[in-house]
Amino acid sequence: MIEAPLAPDSLAVPETSVSSTSSAVPETYPVVEMKDVNKYFGQLHVLQDINLTVDKGEVIVIIGPSGSGKSTLCRTINRLEPIDSGEILIAGQPLPQEGRDLAKLRAEVGMVFQSFNLFAHKSILNNVTLGPRVARGISKDQAEKEAIALLERVGIKDQANKLPAQLSGGQQQRVAIARALAMNPKLMLFDEPTSALDPEMINEVLDVMTNLARDGMTMLVVTHEMGFARRVADRVIFMADGLILEQATPQEFFTNPKTDRAKDFLAKILEH
Amino acid sequence: MDLTGYWEVLREYPVLHAFWVNITLTFWSGLLSLVLGTVAVAMRISPIASLRLAATFYVNVFRDIPLTIVMVAMYSVVWVSLGIEFSDTFTTNFYILAVIGLGLYHGSFVAEALRSGVNTVPLGQAEAARAIGLTFIQSARIIILPQAFRGAVAPLGNTLIALIKNTTVASATAVATETSGVMAAMIENRPDHVILIFLTFAIGYVIIVVPVGVLITHLSQRLAVKR
């Protein structure tokens, strides 16, 4: 409305971003920025001065031993775990306090849990349509159309009317991915998505995630699947004892880890 | 025992009507206690500390006071001292006071039954609801409470059975037409039939409660959320 009378070239550069250094195209904020984030569980310092930037389209894999704080880090990004100090920005906006604004922001950040957490009393179809219908107010018909398309994408279309408990773990996790995608998220968080699965079901979930990465989704994945990290990650982050010890390309990290802690970790998991 | 003589006594007093009064008392106070209990448990799981505190206070107060005292207070404190009246008709007024007393008392037990139901819902369900952008109220209404109700059928059923029998305390709020009031009148006037009078009312309640118990067992299995 206001833009209409302006010259086309002035559209791209809003007044606020005119500065000598920036080649300011709007919307250049990273998807996630964590600045000096600290978190404690009682005495335990689970996240220590975490600084992390996730750019649009990036696939980041976080690895590290149990108790290193990697799941906690993942959960702070949509504030399922509040932080004690520091700052987390999503697309340039600070994470709001608990309430309507936070709910709105969470709707734009998809999350996939280790234990799937499908709504146990709702059909597969309703699991996927619930978010769009309740949080976004999309009509039932529209939401179901989109849900069926998503279920087809993850290969579960035939099970749409079943309950979660009637599906295998791998199928449930693929539904959970579809449920998160139904909100058209800017970012997908995966908190050990294959750790609760039987070995033969891990690949069906990783395949869906790989395709998602290929389609350009911004992803942050906490996992123990080193093969997935090698093949799909743009950047691997190694955490131990609440610290980010290394950040590198998978190639760099797996062939030439810098810290002893990482060398030790890799030796243990790659040996057998 | 003089069965034919007792038959006359039975026809003299409104026994069936008395049971009907208790059933309607159960219905209305059950409805009220369900509403109160649901609101209380929603407050207890809410993120707002003052709401949690208020609900905890309500539950503990009404769970800890004997029902007879609550019912006498509805008559002597609420009506006599405070002069709170719900109807110009005496009997209707006492009936409403009794429903409120029974509802308040059993609401605290409903809240506790539902809280045990909430505990059957894994934490991940609430986290997933929050993660897709539902507000607290949406997640309580759509995800948590429906599963809590289905997980609390057995304790809710026990509360219902207790309520059916506890409606007999309504005579303490001057509801004279319900079973224990009628039974007292019958015993007073026809002490020669006291055993049969007792048996009549005891068996009457068993006949009402047994099917309720069977239904609850059936429902608690059928409605349980498969995980």
Short mmCIF file of C-alpha atoms in Angstrom, two decimals:
data_model
loop_
_atom_site.label_atom_id
_atom_site.label_comp_id
_atom_site.label_asym_id
_atom_site.label_seq_id
_atom_site.Cartn_x
_atom_site.Cartn_y
_atom_site.Cartn_z
CA MET A 1 0.00 0.00 0.00
CA ILE A 2 2.73 2.41 1.01
CA GLU A 3 5.20 0.85 -1.37
CA ALA A 4 3.10 1.48 -4.43
CA PRO A 5 4.18 5.05 -5.19
CA LEU A 6 7.85 4.32 -4.51
CA ALA A 7 10.38 3.65 -7.21
CA PRO A 8 11.15 -0.05 -7.68
CA ASP A 9 14.77 0.19 -6.53
CA SER A 10 13.79 1.73 -3.21
CA LEU A 11 11.67 -1.32 -2.40
CA ALA A 12 14.60 -3.58 -1.85
CA VAL A 13 16.33 -1.32 0.64
CA PRO A 14 14.21 -0.21 3.57
CA GLU A 15 15.38 2.99 5.25
CA THR A 16 16.48 1.27 8.41
CA SER A 17 19.01 -0.98 6.73
CA VAL A 18 20.84 1.72 4.76
CA SER A 19 24.39 1.49 5.98
CA SER A 20 27.79 1.61 4.40
CA THR A 21 28.77 -1.97 5.17
CA SER A 22 25.69 -4.02 4.41
CA SER A 23 24.72 -4.95 0.91
CA ALA A 24 21.34 -4.90 2.60
CA VAL A 25 18.86 -7.27 1.14
CA PRO A 26 16.11 -7.62 3.74
CA GLU A 27 15.55 -11.02 5.40
CA THR A 28 19.24 -11.80 5.65
CA TYR A 29 19.01 -12.68 9.31
CA PRO A 30 20.28 -16.14 10.14
CA VAL A 31 17.48 -18.57 10.97
CA VAL A 32 18.91 -19.12 14.44
CA GLU A 33 21.45 -17.12 16.39
CA MET A 34 22.55 -18.20 19.85
CA LYS A 35 24.72 -15.69 21.70
CA ASP A 36 26.56 -16.61 24.92
CA VAL A 37 23.81 -18.99 25.99
CA ASN A 38 24.13 -20.56 29.42
CA LYS A 39 21.87 -23.02 31.13
CA TYR A 40 22.02 -24.86 34.41
CA PHE A 41 20.15 -27.87 35.74
CA GLY A 42 20.67 -27.13 39.42
CA GLN A 43 24.44 -27.29 39.89
CA LEU A 44 25.05 -28.82 36.48
CA HIS A 45 26.20 -26.30 33.86
CA VAL A 46 24.61 -28.02 30.83
CA LEU A 47 25.17 -25.27 28.28
CA GLN A 48 28.29 -23.13 28.60
CA ASP A 49 28.63 -19.94 26.55
CA ILE A 50 27.07 -21.42 23.47
CA ASN A 51 27.46 -19.35 20.30
CA LEU A 52 25.90 -20.79 17.21
CA THR A 53 24.51 -19.46 13.94
CA VAL A 54 22.31 -21.44 11.60
CA ASP A 55 21.85 -19.96 8.13
CA LYS A 56 18.92 -20.54 5.83
CA GLY A 57 19.11 -23.89 4.07
CA GLU A 58 21.91 -25.16 6.28
CA VAL A 59 21.88 -28.68 7.69
CA ILE A 60 23.69 -28.85 10.99
CA VAL A 61 24.34 -32.10 12.80
CA ILE A 62 25.20 -32.03 16.48
CA ILE A 63 27.07 -35.01 17.84
CA GLY A 64 28.71 -35.79 21.13
CA PRO A 65 28.63 -38.17 24.06
CA SER A 66 25.53 -38.62 26.25
CA GLY A 67 25.05 -35.78 28.70
CA SER A 68 27.01 -33.36 26.55
CA GLY A 69 24.04 -30.96 26.37
CA LYS A 70 23.21 -31.48 22.70
CA SER A 71 19.53 -32.34 23.26
CA THR A 72 19.20 -29.46 25.70
CA LEU A 73 20.67 -27.10 23.11
CA CYS A 74 18.16 -28.32 20.55
CA ARG A 75 15.27 -27.83 23.00
CA THR A 76 16.29 -24.27 23.97
CA ILE A 77 15.75 -23.11 20.37
CA ASN A 78 11.95 -23.33 20.67
CA ARG A 79 12.12 -22.64 24.39
CA LEU A 80 10.99 -26.07 25.54
CA GLU A 81 13.94 -25.46 27.85
CA PRO A 82 14.31 -21.86 29.03
CA ILE A 83 17.86 -20.51 29.26
CA ASP A 84 19.50 -18.78 32.21
CA SER A 85 21.54 -16.19 30.32
CA GLY A 86 22.44 -15.14 26.80
CA GLU A 87 20.19 -14.60 23.84
CA ILE A 88 18.49 -16.70 21.19
CA LEU A 89 17.19 -15.04 18.03
CA ILE A 90 14.95 -16.72 15.49
CA ALA A 91 15.11 -14.91 12.14
CA GLY A 92 16.43 -11.88 13.99
CA GLN A 93 13.67 -11.86 16.61
CA PRO A 94 14.45 -12.65 20.25
CA LEU A 95 12.56 -15.65 21.66
CA PRO A 96 9.48 -14.26 23.44
CA GLN A 97 8.36 -15.18 26.95
CA GLU A 98 5.89 -18.01 27.44
CA GLY A 99 2.52 -16.98 25.96
CA ARG A 100 0.77 -16.29 22.68
CA ASP A 101 3.84 -14.87 20.91
CA LEU A 102 5.93 -17.88 21.82
CA ALA A 103 3.19 -20.21 20.61
CA LYS A 104 3.21 -18.35 17.29
CA LEU A 105 6.96 -18.67 17.00
CA ARG A 106 6.91 -22.36 17.90
CA ALA A 107 4.43 -22.88 15.08
CA GLU A 108 7.22 -21.81 12.71
CA VAL A 109 9.82 -24.12 14.20
CA GLY A 110 9.17 -27.81 13.57
CA MET A 111 10.32 -30.30 16.17
CA VAL A 112 10.78 -34.05 15.98
CA PHE A 113 11.31 -35.91 19.24
CA GLN A 114 13.16 -39.09 20.12
CA SER A 115 9.95 -40.68 21.39
CA PHE A 116 7.78 -39.44 18.45
CA ASN A 117 5.14 -37.97 20.79
CA LEU A 118 2.29 -38.40 18.36
CA PHE A 119 -1.03 -37.46 19.96
CA ALA A 120 -2.06 -40.91 21.14
CA HIS A 121 -5.83 -40.33 21.04
CA LYS A 122 -5.91 -38.81 17.54
CA SER A 123 -5.75 -40.51 14.15
CA ILE A 124 -2.65 -40.10 11.99
CA LEU A 125 -4.53 -37.65 9.78
CA ASN A 126 -5.71 -35.61 12.77
CA ASN A 127 -2.19 -35.55 14.17
CA VAL A 128 -1.05 -33.81 11.00
CA THR A 129 -4.04 -31.48 10.57
CA LEU A 130 -4.30 -30.39 14.20
CA GLY A 131 -1.58 -27.73 14.14
CA PRO A 132 -2.71 -26.03 10.91
CA ARG A 133 -6.35 -26.10 12.03
CA VAL A 134 -5.95 -24.99 15.65
CA ALA A 135 -2.85 -22.80 15.60
CA ARG A 136 -3.36 -21.35 12.12
CA GLY A 137 -7.14 -21.54 11.65
CA ILE A 138 -6.91 -23.31 8.30
CA SER A 139 -10.13 -25.01 7.13
CA LYS A 140 -10.57 -28.75 7.66
CA ASP A 141 -10.70 -29.53 3.94
CA GLN A 142 -7.60 -27.52 3.13
CA ALA A 143 -5.66 -28.96 6.09
CA GLU A 144 -6.62 -32.53 5.16
CA LYS A 145 -5.62 -32.01 1.54
CA GLU A 146 -2.21 -30.78 2.61
CA ALA A 147 -1.88 -33.50 5.25
CA ILE A 148 -2.56 -36.26 2.74
CA ALA A 149 0.08 -34.79 0.43
CA LEU A 150 2.60 -34.72 3.30
CA LEU A 151 1.74 -38.25 4.38
CA GLU A 152 2.29 -39.35 0.82
CA ARG A 153 5.66 -37.62 0.83
CA VAL A 154 6.75 -39.59 3.90
CA GLY A 155 5.15 -42.79 2.59
CA ILE A 156 2.33 -43.25 5.15
CA LYS A 157 -0.74 -42.19 3.16
CA ASP A 158 -2.42 -45.59 3.55
CA GLN A 159 -2.36 -45.39 7.35
CA ALA A 160 -4.08 -42.00 7.61
CA ASN A 161 -7.04 -43.28 9.60
CA LYS A 162 -5.14 -45.45 12.07
CA LEU A 163 -4.09 -44.49 15.58
CA PRO A 164 -0.40 -43.94 16.39
CA ALA A 165 -0.18 -47.13 18.49
CA GLN A 166 -1.10 -49.18 15.38
CA LEU A 167 2.01 -48.01 13.51
CA SER A 168 5.62 -49.13 13.78
CA GLY A 169 8.17 -46.80 15.36
CA GLY A 170 9.62 -45.82 12.00
CA GLN A 171 6.17 -45.05 10.62
CA GLN A 172 5.29 -43.02 13.72
CA GLN A 173 8.44 -40.97 13.37
CA ARG A 174 7.70 -40.27 9.72
CA VAL A 175 4.23 -39.09 10.73
CA ALA A 176 5.88 -36.86 13.35
CA ILE A 177 7.99 -35.32 10.59
CA ALA A 178 4.88 -34.77 8.46
CA ARG A 179 3.12 -33.21 11.45
CA ALA A 180 5.97 -30.73 11.89
CA LEU A 181 6.13 -29.99 8.14
CA ALA A 182 2.41 -29.24 8.07
CA MET A 183 3.17 -25.94 9.78
CA ASN A 184 5.53 -24.89 6.95
CA PRO A 185 8.37 -24.35 9.39
CA LYS A 186 11.39 -22.12 8.76
CA LEU A 187 13.50 -24.58 10.63
CA MET A 188 13.26 -28.23 11.68
CA LEU A 189 14.75 -29.44 14.95
CA PHE A 190 15.42 -33.16 15.27
CA ASP A 191 16.18 -34.37 18.79
CA GLU A 192 17.71 -37.84 18.34
CA PRO A 193 14.99 -38.89 15.90
CA THR A 194 16.27 -42.43 15.38
CA SER A 195 17.52 -43.31 18.85
CA ALA A 196 14.30 -45.07 19.89
CA LEU A 197 13.97 -47.06 16.68
CA ASP A 198 14.74 -50.67 15.85
CA PRO A 199 17.75 -50.83 13.52
CA GLU A 200 15.75 -51.83 10.46
CA MET A 201 13.54 -48.74 10.80
CA ILE A 202 16.30 -46.19 11.12
CA ASN A 203 16.91 -45.87 7.41
CA GLU A 204 13.32 -45.13 6.45
CA VAL A 205 13.43 -42.12 8.77
CA LEU A 206 16.89 -41.01 7.66
CA ASP A 207 15.77 -41.24 4.03
CA VAL A 208 12.91 -38.85 4.70
CA MET A 209 15.30 -36.49 6.49
CA THR A 210 17.83 -36.70 3.65
CA ASN A 211 15.17 -35.79 1.10
CA LEU A 212 14.08 -32.91 3.29
CA ALA A 213 17.65 -31.60 3.41
CA ARG A 214 17.93 -31.93 -0.37
CA ASP A 215 14.76 -29.85 -0.72
CA GLY A 216 16.53 -27.01 1.06
CA MET A 217 15.02 -27.24 4.56
CA THR A 218 17.04 -25.61 7.32
CA MET A 219 17.73 -28.39 9.81
CA LEU A 220 19.39 -28.87 13.14
CA VAL A 221 19.81 -32.55 13.91
CA VAL A 222 21.00 -34.13 17.15
CA THR A 223 21.96 -37.68 16.30
CA HIS A 224 24.32 -40.59 16.72
CA GLU A 225 24.03 -41.55 13.04
CA MET A 226 27.51 -40.77 11.77
CA GLY A 227 26.70 -41.95 8.25
CA PHE A 228 23.89 -39.42 8.06
CA ALA A 229 26.19 -36.69 9.40
CA ARG A 230 28.81 -37.48 6.75
CA ARG A 231 26.38 -37.60 3.86
CA VAL A 232 23.93 -34.82 4.65
CA ALA A 233 25.41 -32.27 7.05
CA ASP A 234 26.81 -28.97 5.86
CA ARG A 235 28.43 -28.54 9.22
CA VAL A 236 29.08 -30.89 12.12
CA ILE A 237 29.11 -29.59 15.67
CA PHE A 238 30.82 -31.61 18.35
CA MET A 239 29.70 -31.03 21.92
CA ALA A 240 31.02 -32.34 25.22
CA ASP A 241 30.31 -31.29 28.81
CA GLY A 242 28.08 -28.40 27.76
CA LEU A 243 30.61 -26.85 25.38
CA ILE A 244 30.81 -26.66 21.62
CA LEU A 245 34.32 -28.02 21.08
CA GLU A 246 34.41 -28.19 17.30
CA GLN A 247 32.54 -26.90 14.28
CA ALA A 248 33.61 -28.12 10.85
CA THR A 249 32.48 -29.66 7.61
CA PRO A 250 31.86 -33.39 7.98
CA GLN A 251 34.85 -34.13 5.78
CA GLU A 252 37.11 -32.02 7.98
CA PHE A 253 35.70 -33.24 11.28
CA PHE A 254 35.68 -36.96 10.59
CA THR A 255 39.12 -37.08 8.96
CA ASN A 256 40.88 -34.51 11.06
CA PRO A 257 39.32 -33.86 14.47
CA LYS A 258 41.18 -31.16 16.39
CA THR A 259 40.46 -31.91 20.05
CA ASP A 260 41.42 -35.02 22.01
CA ARG A 261 37.84 -35.31 23.25
CA ALA A 262 36.57 -35.56 19.66
CA LYS A 263 39.32 -37.98 18.66
CA ASP A 264 38.48 -40.14 21.63
CA PHE A 265 34.74 -40.02 20.85
CA LEU A 266 35.25 -40.89 17.19
CA ALA A 267 37.63 -43.71 18.05
CA LYS A 268 35.01 -45.24 20.33
CA ILE A 269 32.12 -45.08 17.90
CA LEU A 270 33.96 -45.86 14.69
CA GLU A 271 36.01 -48.78 15.96
CA HIS A 272 33.43 -51.51 16.29
CA MET B 1 -41.45 -61.62 59.25
CA ASP B 2 -44.73 -60.18 58.20
CA LEU B 3 -44.22 -59.71 54.45
CA THR B 4 -47.82 -58.85 53.58
CA GLY B 5 -47.95 -56.23 56.31
CA TYR B 6 -44.71 -54.75 55.04
CA TRP B 7 -46.14 -54.54 51.54
CA GLU B 8 -48.72 -52.12 52.95
CA VAL B 9 -45.96 -50.03 54.54
CA LEU B 10 -44.11 -49.85 51.22
CA ARG B 11 -47.20 -48.54 49.48
CA GLU B 12 -47.76 -46.00 52.19
CA TYR B 13 -44.40 -44.26 51.72
CA PRO B 14 -42.93 -42.76 48.50
CA VAL B 15 -39.97 -45.15 48.37
CA LEU B 16 -39.48 -45.17 44.59
CA HIS B 17 -39.85 -41.41 44.46
CA ALA B 18 -37.22 -41.12 47.19
CA PHE B 19 -34.75 -43.11 45.09
CA TRP B 20 -35.61 -40.91 42.13
CA VAL B 21 -34.77 -37.81 44.19
CA ASN B 22 -31.34 -39.28 44.97
CA ILE B 23 -30.77 -40.09 41.32
CA THR B 24 -31.57 -36.53 40.25
CA LEU B 25 -29.38 -35.20 43.07
CA THR B 26 -26.60 -37.42 41.74
CA PHE B 27 -27.13 -36.11 38.23
CA TRP B 28 -27.05 -32.39 39.03
CA SER B 29 -24.33 -32.49 41.67
CA GLY B 30 -22.33 -34.90 39.48
CA LEU B 31 -22.54 -32.40 36.64
CA LEU B 32 -21.49 -29.56 38.94
CA SER B 33 -18.61 -31.57 40.42
CA LEU B 34 -17.42 -32.53 36.93
CA VAL B 35 -17.29 -28.86 35.92
CA LEU B 36 -15.60 -27.80 39.17
CA GLY B 37 -13.14 -30.70 39.08
CA THR B 38 -12.21 -30.06 35.45
CA VAL B 39 -11.66 -26.36 36.05
CA ALA B 40 -9.65 -27.13 39.20
CA VAL B 41 -7.37 -29.64 37.48
CA ALA B 42 -6.85 -27.31 34.52
CA MET B 43 -5.81 -24.62 37.01
CA ARG B 44 -3.50 -27.05 38.77
CA ILE B 45 -1.59 -27.86 35.59
CA SER B 46 -1.58 -24.25 34.35
CA PRO B 47 1.63 -22.23 34.14
CA ILE B 48 0.15 -19.52 36.42
CA ALA B 49 1.20 -20.01 40.04
CA SER B 50 -1.74 -18.16 41.63
CA LEU B 51 -4.25 -20.34 39.74
CA ARG B 52 -2.41 -23.48 40.85
CA LEU B 53 -2.48 -22.27 44.43
CA ALA B 54 -6.19 -21.41 44.35
CA ALA B 55 -7.10 -24.81 42.92
CA THR B 56 -4.91 -26.65 45.42
CA PHE B 57 -6.59 -24.70 48.20
CA TYR B 58 -10.09 -25.59 46.98
CA VAL B 59 -9.25 -29.29 46.58
CA ASN B 60 -7.66 -29.59 49.98
CA VAL B 61 -10.39 -27.71 51.83
CA PHE B 62 -13.31 -29.68 50.41
CA ARG B 63 -11.53 -33.02 50.42
CA ASP B 64 -10.66 -32.65 54.09
CA ILE B 65 -14.00 -31.48 55.53
CA PRO B 66 -16.50 -34.26 56.30
CA LEU B 67 -19.46 -34.20 53.92
CA THR B 68 -21.99 -33.97 56.74
CA ILE B 69 -20.39 -30.73 57.91
CA VAL B 70 -20.44 -29.30 54.39
CA MET B 71 -24.13 -30.21 54.05
CA VAL B 72 -25.12 -28.83 57.44
CA ALA B 73 -23.19 -25.65 56.61
CA MET B 74 -25.13 -25.28 53.35
CA TYR B 75 -28.27 -25.14 55.46
CA SER B 76 -27.21 -23.34 58.60
CA VAL B 77 -24.41 -21.06 57.34
CA VAL B 78 -25.29 -20.38 53.71
CA TRP B 79 -29.06 -20.20 54.15
CA VAL B 80 -29.75 -19.35 57.80
CA SER B 81 -26.78 -17.07 58.61
CA LEU B 82 -25.88 -15.59 55.24
CA GLY B 83 -29.45 -15.60 54.00
CA ILE B 84 -28.47 -16.80 50.52
CA GLU B 85 -31.56 -18.07 48.76
CA PHE B 86 -31.88 -19.67 45.33
CA SER B 87 -35.65 -20.07 45.24
CA ASP B 88 -38.76 -18.81 47.00
CA THR B 89 -39.97 -22.36 47.34
CA PHE B 90 -38.46 -23.91 50.46
CA THR B 91 -38.01 -27.38 49.03
CA THR B 92 -36.46 -26.12 45.80
CA ASN B 93 -34.10 -23.89 47.74
CA PHE B 94 -32.92 -26.77 49.95
CA TYR B 95 -32.57 -29.00 46.91
CA ILE B 96 -30.31 -26.45 45.18
CA LEU B 97 -28.26 -25.93 48.36
CA ALA B 98 -27.80 -29.69 48.60
CA VAL B 99 -26.69 -29.91 44.96
CA ILE B 100 -24.14 -27.14 45.53
CA GLY B 101 -22.81 -28.76 48.72
CA LEU B 102 -22.52 -32.18 47.08
CA GLY B 103 -20.99 -30.61 43.95
CA LEU B 104 -18.38 -28.63 45.85
CA TYR B 105 -17.40 -31.64 47.95
CA HIS B 106 -17.19 -34.15 45.11
CA GLY B 107 -15.59 -31.61 42.77
CA SER B 108 -12.45 -31.90 44.87
CA PHE B 109 -12.45 -35.70 44.39
CA VAL B 110 -13.11 -35.32 40.67
CA ALA B 111 -10.12 -32.94 40.50
CA GLU B 112 -7.93 -35.54 42.22
CA ALA B 113 -9.20 -38.34 39.97
CA LEU B 114 -8.45 -36.22 36.91
CA ARG B 115 -5.04 -35.35 38.26
CA SER B 116 -4.25 -39.05 38.39
CA GLY B 117 -5.50 -39.14 34.79
CA VAL B 118 -3.18 -36.28 33.83
CA ASN B 119 -0.33 -38.31 35.28
CA THR B 120 -1.09 -41.08 32.76
CA VAL B 121 -0.42 -38.64 29.90
CA PRO B 122 3.28 -38.66 29.01
CA LEU B 123 5.05 -35.29 29.24
CA GLY B 124 5.95 -35.61 25.56
CA GLN B 125 2.29 -35.09 24.61
CA ALA B 126 2.29 -31.61 26.12
CA GLU B 127 5.71 -30.85 24.63
CA ALA B 128 4.55 -31.89 21.17
CA ALA B 129 1.44 -29.74 21.54
CA ARG B 130 3.54 -26.74 22.52
CA ALA B 131 6.02 -27.46 19.74
CA ILE B 132 3.36 -27.18 17.02
CA GLY B 133 2.27 -23.84 18.42
CA LEU B 134 -0.72 -24.60 20.63
CA THR B 135 -1.32 -22.25 23.56
CA PHE B 136 -1.71 -23.70 27.05
CA ILE B 137 -5.50 -23.62 26.87
CA GLN B 138 -5.57 -25.27 23.45
CA SER B 139 -3.19 -27.99 24.53
CA ALA B 140 -5.12 -28.61 27.77
CA ARG B 141 -8.46 -28.74 25.93
CA ILE B 142 -7.43 -30.78 22.90
CA ILE B 143 -4.49 -32.92 24.02
CA ILE B 144 -4.11 -33.25 27.80
CA LEU B 145 -7.60 -33.30 29.31
CA PRO B 146 -9.21 -35.66 26.76
CA GLN B 147 -6.47 -38.19 27.45
CA ALA B 148 -6.65 -37.49 31.19
CA PHE B 149 -10.40 -38.22 31.23
CA ARG B 150 -9.87 -41.48 29.37
CA GLY B 151 -7.11 -42.44 31.79
CA ALA B 152 -9.22 -41.54 34.82
CA VAL B 153 -12.41 -43.49 34.10
CA ALA B 154 -11.90 -45.88 37.03
CA PRO B 155 -11.21 -43.24 39.71
CA LEU B 156 -13.95 -40.99 38.28
CA GLY B 157 -16.30 -43.96 38.48
CA ASN B 158 -15.39 -44.53 42.11
CA THR B 159 -16.18 -40.89 42.79
CA LEU B 160 -19.54 -41.30 41.04
CA ILE B 161 -20.39 -44.36 43.16
CA ALA B 162 -19.43 -42.47 46.30
CA LEU B 163 -21.60 -39.58 45.14
CA ILE B 164 -24.64 -41.79 44.53
CA LYS B 165 -24.48 -43.01 48.10
CA ASN B 166 -23.47 -39.65 49.56
CA THR B 167 -26.61 -37.99 48.17
CA THR B 168 -28.33 -39.52 51.24
CA VAL B 169 -26.59 -36.80 53.28
CA ALA B 170 -28.83 -34.28 51.51
CA SER B 171 -31.27 -34.75 54.40
CA ALA B 172 -28.74 -32.70 56.42
CA THR B 173 -29.58 -29.82 54.07
CA ALA B 174 -33.27 -30.40 54.78
CA VAL B 175 -34.07 -32.33 51.60
CA ALA B 176 -36.73 -34.48 53.25
CA THR B 177 -37.91 -36.42 50.22
CA GLU B 178 -34.70 -38.37 49.56
CA THR B 179 -34.10 -41.95 50.71
CA SER B 180 -32.51 -41.52 54.13
CA GLY B 181 -35.19 -39.02 55.13
CA VAL B 182 -37.98 -41.32 53.98
CA MET B 183 -36.29 -44.30 55.62
CA ALA B 184 -36.02 -42.43 58.92
CA ALA B 185 -39.71 -41.56 58.78
CA MET B 186 -40.63 -45.16 58.01
CA ILE B 187 -38.55 -46.51 60.89
CA GLU B 188 -39.98 -43.99 63.27
CA ASN B 189 -43.58 -44.79 62.38
CA ARG B 190 -43.24 -48.52 61.72
CA PRO B 191 -40.50 -49.84 64.04
CA ASP B 192 -42.10 -53.27 63.75
CA HIS B 193 -40.71 -53.56 60.21
CA VAL B 194 -37.26 -52.08 60.85
CA ILE B 195 -35.23 -54.95 59.34
CA LEU B 196 -37.26 -55.03 56.13
CA ILE B 197 -37.08 -51.25 55.86
CA PHE B 198 -33.29 -51.36 56.12
CA LEU B 199 -33.05 -54.20 53.62
CA THR B 200 -35.28 -52.36 51.16
CA PHE B 201 -33.02 -49.33 51.04
CA ALA B 202 -29.77 -51.29 51.15
CA ILE B 203 -30.85 -53.53 48.28
CA GLY B 204 -32.18 -50.50 46.42
CA TYR B 205 -28.73 -48.92 46.43
CA VAL B 206 -27.03 -52.15 45.45
CA ILE B 207 -29.39 -52.40 42.46
CA ILE B 208 -28.43 -48.87 41.39
CA VAL B 209 -24.69 -49.14 42.02
CA VAL B 210 -23.89 -52.60 40.63
CA PRO B 211 -24.62 -51.70 36.98
CA VAL B 212 -22.67 -48.45 37.39
CA GLY B 213 -19.66 -50.45 38.57
CA VAL B 214 -19.94 -52.89 35.68
CA LEU B 215 -20.23 -50.03 33.21
CA ILE B 216 -17.16 -48.32 34.66
CA THR B 217 -15.02 -51.43 34.39
CA HIS B 218 -16.14 -51.85 30.80
CA LEU B 219 -15.53 -48.20 29.89
CA SER B 220 -12.16 -47.94 31.61
CA GLN B 221 -10.88 -50.74 29.39
CA ARG B 222 -12.59 -49.55 26.23
CA LEU B 223 -11.61 -45.87 26.54
CA ALA B 224 -8.01 -46.36 27.70
CA VAL B 225 -5.65 -44.61 25.28
CA LYS B 226 -3.47 -47.14 23.47
CA ARG B 227 0.19 -46.19 23.69
#
